[in-house]
Amino acid sequence: MVLCVKNLSVSIERSRIVHGIDCHLHEGELLMLLGPNGAGKSTLLRAISGDLAYGGSVSLSGRELGEWRPEHLARQRAVMPQRVEVNFPLTVEEVVQLGRSELRAGMNDPVVDRLMDDLDIAHLRHRLVPGLSGGEQQRLQLARVLAQIMDSPGERLLLLDECTSALDPAHQQMVLDLVRRLAKEEGVAVLAVMHDLNLAAQFADRLMLMKAGYRVHSGSAWDVLTPDLLETVYGFSARVVELEEGYPMVVPRRGAPVRAQLAPLNPSCRQAS
Ligand SMILES: Nc1ncnc2c1ncn2[C@@H]1O[C@H](COP(=O)(O)OP(=O)(O)O)[C@@H](O)[C@H]1O
Ligand SMILES: [Mg+2]
């Protein structure tokens, strides 16, 4: 198993943000994490990344996170945070190269070229990063993050926090196709926070739904994206219809009341681990 999270809790300034989460990922699996703003998705991801102190256990390839040497961890696990600010006058190509270790760094690194092609930023390679659009910056950050683990031997884990939030529909599909290909063809285990329920339904192997720091439900798209759960977790009313390809599609009901701020988590909805 690539990732095994047991009873993970995170507190910040004495308030509990994440409560007793369990989840696991096998090689080649793509798990998408859903939930409303403030549900604790980024906090959970940051704890799994080792950026926040946590209670419980996070192990990668059977070894607890704290036992990994940083240089080894960097080759097996890559993290794309929700927000990355690059204000240095670096070019696109230089930023992708930052993802390569010194050993692999070089001007003609084929991995850097391939990732720039795959993420449609090759034409921007000599541009300075601060002048890029939001979507271009997001694709660049993903290229840098992927460069870090691209040709590492052994099990690999990719943690992505809303990696398509700034992208147009074509680039969303391009990025998610690439991430899925990395999972299915190269065995990378992926945990990706998403907001778009319909993209999650199409691209994920499994979904996990969080609210108020708890795991509310996990399973297939059809298990998780039900009108009842969407109402409970997000406080909005939607139909769920079946697409020709067999995926569920969530269609919000226009004009129906939205109770996003008013819908506290009913304790009975917390999923037993
Ligand atoms: N450093 C922090 N200090 C105080 N509160 C925080 C901090 N980080 C996150 N929170 C709070 O924890 C909750 C979960 O945040 P977050 O994990 O970013 O949610 P999500 O990614 O699901 O939108 C939010 O209410 C947020 O305000
Ligand atoms: Mg977040």
mmCIF file of C-alpha atoms in Angstrom, residues 60-61 63-78 101 103-104 148-149 151-157:
data_model
loop_
_atom_site.group_PDB
_atom_site.id
_atom_site.type_symbol
_atom_site.label_atom_id
_atom_site.label_comp_id
_atom_site.label_asym_id
_atom_site.label_seq_id
_atom_site.Cartn_x
_atom_site.Cartn_y
_atom_site.Cartn_z
ATOM 1 C CA LEU A 60 4.106 5.855 2.997
ATOM 2 C CA SER A 61 5.105 2.467 1.626
ATOM 3 C CA ARG A 63 7.016 3.637 6.834
ATOM 4 C CA GLU A 64 5.763 6.439 9.080
ATOM 5 C CA LEU A 65 6.195 9.881 7.522
ATOM 6 C CA GLY A 66 8.547 11.119 10.246
ATOM 7 C CA GLU A 67 10.958 8.235 9.601
ATOM 8 C CA TRP A 68 11.623 9.237 6.006
ATOM 9 C CA ARG A 69 14.770 11.139 5.123
ATOM 10 C CA PRO A 70 13.715 14.363 3.379
ATOM 11 C CA GLU A 71 15.755 13.667 0.250
ATOM 12 C CA HIS A 72 14.145 10.235 -0.147
ATOM 13 C CA LEU A 73 10.668 11.563 0.546
ATOM 14 C CA ALA A 74 11.150 14.226 -2.128
ATOM 15 C CA ARG A 75 11.647 11.541 -4.784
ATOM 16 C CA GLN A 76 8.637 9.440 -3.790
ATOM 17 C CA ARG A 77 6.045 12.028 -2.869
ATOM 18 C CA ALA A 78 5.178 15.332 -4.536
ATOM 19 C CA SER A 101 17.130 17.156 -8.086
ATOM 20 C CA LEU A 103 21.716 15.194 -9.895
ATOM 21 C CA ARG A 104 19.156 15.264 -12.659
ATOM 22 C CA GLN A 148 9.996 15.895 -8.837
ATOM 23 C CA ILE A 149 8.815 12.273 -8.977
ATOM 24 C CA ASP A 151 11.366 9.011 -13.083
ATOM 25 C CA SER A 152 11.814 7.917 -9.475
ATOM 26 C CA PRO A 153 11.946 4.173 -8.874
ATOM 27 C CA GLY A 154 9.607 2.634 -6.286
ATOM 28 C CA GLU A 155 6.167 3.631 -5.059
ATOM 29 C CA ARG A 156 5.131 7.229 -5.655
ATOM 30 C CA LEU A 157 2.447 9.424 -4.160
#
